[in-house]
Amino acid sequence: MAENNGKIKKFYNWVLLAIIVGIVIFLNIIGTFLYSRVDMTEDERYSLSSGSIEFLEKMNESSKGSKKSNRLFLKIYLEGKLPAEIKRFRNAVEDKLDEFKEIAGDRIEFQFIDPLEGTEAERNALFQILYNKGQGIVPLEIVYQKDGSQSQMILWPGAEIEYEGFTKNYVQLLPGSPQGQPAQLSKEFSETTIQNSINNLEYMLISALRRTIQKQKPRIAFIGGHGELRFQETQRVRALLEPYYSVEDVTLKDSLKALDGFTGAVIARPRTAYSDKDLYIIDQFVMRGGRLMCFFDKLTFPQDSLNKTGMTSTVRTQLGLDKLLFDYGIKTNDNYVMDVRCAPIQTPFAKQSLLPWFFYVAATPTKHPIARNIEPVMLRYVSQIQLIPSDNRLVSPILTSSTNSRVSVMAPMISLGMPMNYGKVPVLADNPSSESNKICLAGLSEGKFDSHFKNRLTEEFAKNPESGFLTTSSEEGKVLVVTNGSFIANYYDSMPNKAGKMMYRPISFNNLRYDEVMAQMRMQPLIYGNQEFFQNIVDYMMGDNSVLDIRSKQIDIHPIDKEKVKNQRTKYILINVALPSLLIILLAILLFYLRKRRYARS
């Protein structure tokens, strides 16, 4: 009898083991076809943004019943014998694309390819296609340690996107390296370059897919004819827009149809006054639902006089735009904002070479989607904005000063000696920690507007059908104002081409991202968000938020506290080494006790 019971128990154990193994195998098979994960991070770094989800859902809906050629096929050239750090990045790309496919379905297909496969001739031919004369994927040459010796490898860290049967786009997933200057695959490279690229994967991929399937680009006019920033001064920001928008230069010239067909218009640092006819054209553009972006200075002064004498006076620009904008709910003042949160200036009049220059305001972003989670925006000589709410429109501050700031008198005198009057710990406001001290530097008004020319035109013109005059908005419009005209201006150099004409290009140093004074002094330069801020402005104003909330998504990287690790080294060794071993021993003792107790009863 005991022998039979033993055989039954043995059979039962084998059956139970077989069932458990079968369930594990079944779940693994199911897992190969289904993809899911739960994001428990506080900053939701592993969750897609709402803009991405909306974009992918629209792709999925449009793919129903479509031809196979209308699907997006990504060829990612990250496969083969890769170092562990690159393999981690490759897996992150695959995970992100799996997330995309969960929403977009068959509209997105992808394949990982080893670019080093095949003969040397085949590899070289593929490399030429991928590089595409510098317009495709830029290779990354890396040096790393393998089996105790140094190895070198060329990667093509990007993807080729095919659409409608042709290669339509490329996306660079990791930054390339200059020829002959390989990147060292160190811990620092892994924690900075690779980790930053993983954090930016969603934005890079969604942006590339968006560019690929975009059928028609909305038109944006850069208005000229009044001394605005020149083409070469706006090349860098234009390059940011051109993949998504059709950017054109427009001179109004009193033509009522000058802005017809445009969705957005940019006025960037004008120097001469606008005529009433030009203001009328801009006003009617806004009445038709146009998106107006104004970046202009309320005051000017001769910079060379300030540098030479250390003091100069300011004059009002008198552009005429302020009256127009006042009727839209945005009042601009003829003063300067001074802020302790500022960039330095070099001056020969002080004992120290660098002084905090309160007029170089590092503007504080608000929580509005345009400014959320970007770096401070550098606004040199910016004026105060006051917002006027109304039942028909919503007004919102976009950038402000810090709490330790104040405004100057109207049209002030500027002196390089001013910072020395405030001591080492400058206090510009009565209560430097009060939120009420913040001054609006960029503002947005959106909704329905009354025309600036309402009740100001002759009855004959206003009622003439050919004039098309609108006294109020026919569609909801948007008007954004930054009281600094040069925050988007890039530094540039020039060279003659073969025909003798001058060619312009932005210099390699990106002054929209870094402080040039600190860089010249070989100090760690301040990082600015001017470039991202302008991108966000245009995306929001043009109504495309598919990438806006991705760029504004904040991913917090928490560095290890090295001092804490050093002081509490023994504790962490016990937690990571001794504690797991102790738990295993305790579990083994518990199982032994339960087994002994069970068989002692039988």
PDB file of N, CA and C in Angstrom, residues 64 77 262 448 483:
ATOM      1  N   LYS A  64      -6.295  51.456 -42.953  1.00  0.00           N
ATOM      2  CA  LYS A  64      -7.319  50.441 -43.208  1.00  0.00           C
ATOM      3  C   LYS A  64      -7.718  50.467 -44.681  1.00  0.00           C
ATOM      4  N   TYR A  77      19.926  49.928 -39.118  1.00  0.00           N
ATOM      5  CA  TYR A  77      21.228  49.305 -39.357  1.00  0.00           C
ATOM      6  C   TYR A  77      22.009  49.168 -38.051  1.00  0.00           C
ATOM      7  N   PHE A 262      -1.297  81.803 -46.452  1.00  0.00           N
ATOM      8  CA  PHE A 262      -0.374  81.533 -45.342  1.00  0.00           C
ATOM      9  C   PHE A 262      -1.163  81.253 -44.070  1.00  0.00           C
ATOM     10  N   LYS A 448     -11.173  85.062 -30.356  1.00  0.00           N
ATOM     11  CA  LYS A 448     -11.775  85.977 -31.330  1.00  0.00           C
ATOM     12  C   LYS A 448     -11.351  87.404 -31.000  1.00  0.00           C
ATOM     13  N   THR A 483       8.997  90.419 -26.474  1.00  0.00           N
ATOM     14  CA  THR A 483       9.528  91.775 -26.596  1.00  0.00           C
ATOM     15  C   THR A 483      11.052  91.779 -26.673  1.00  0.00           C
TER      16      THR A 483
END
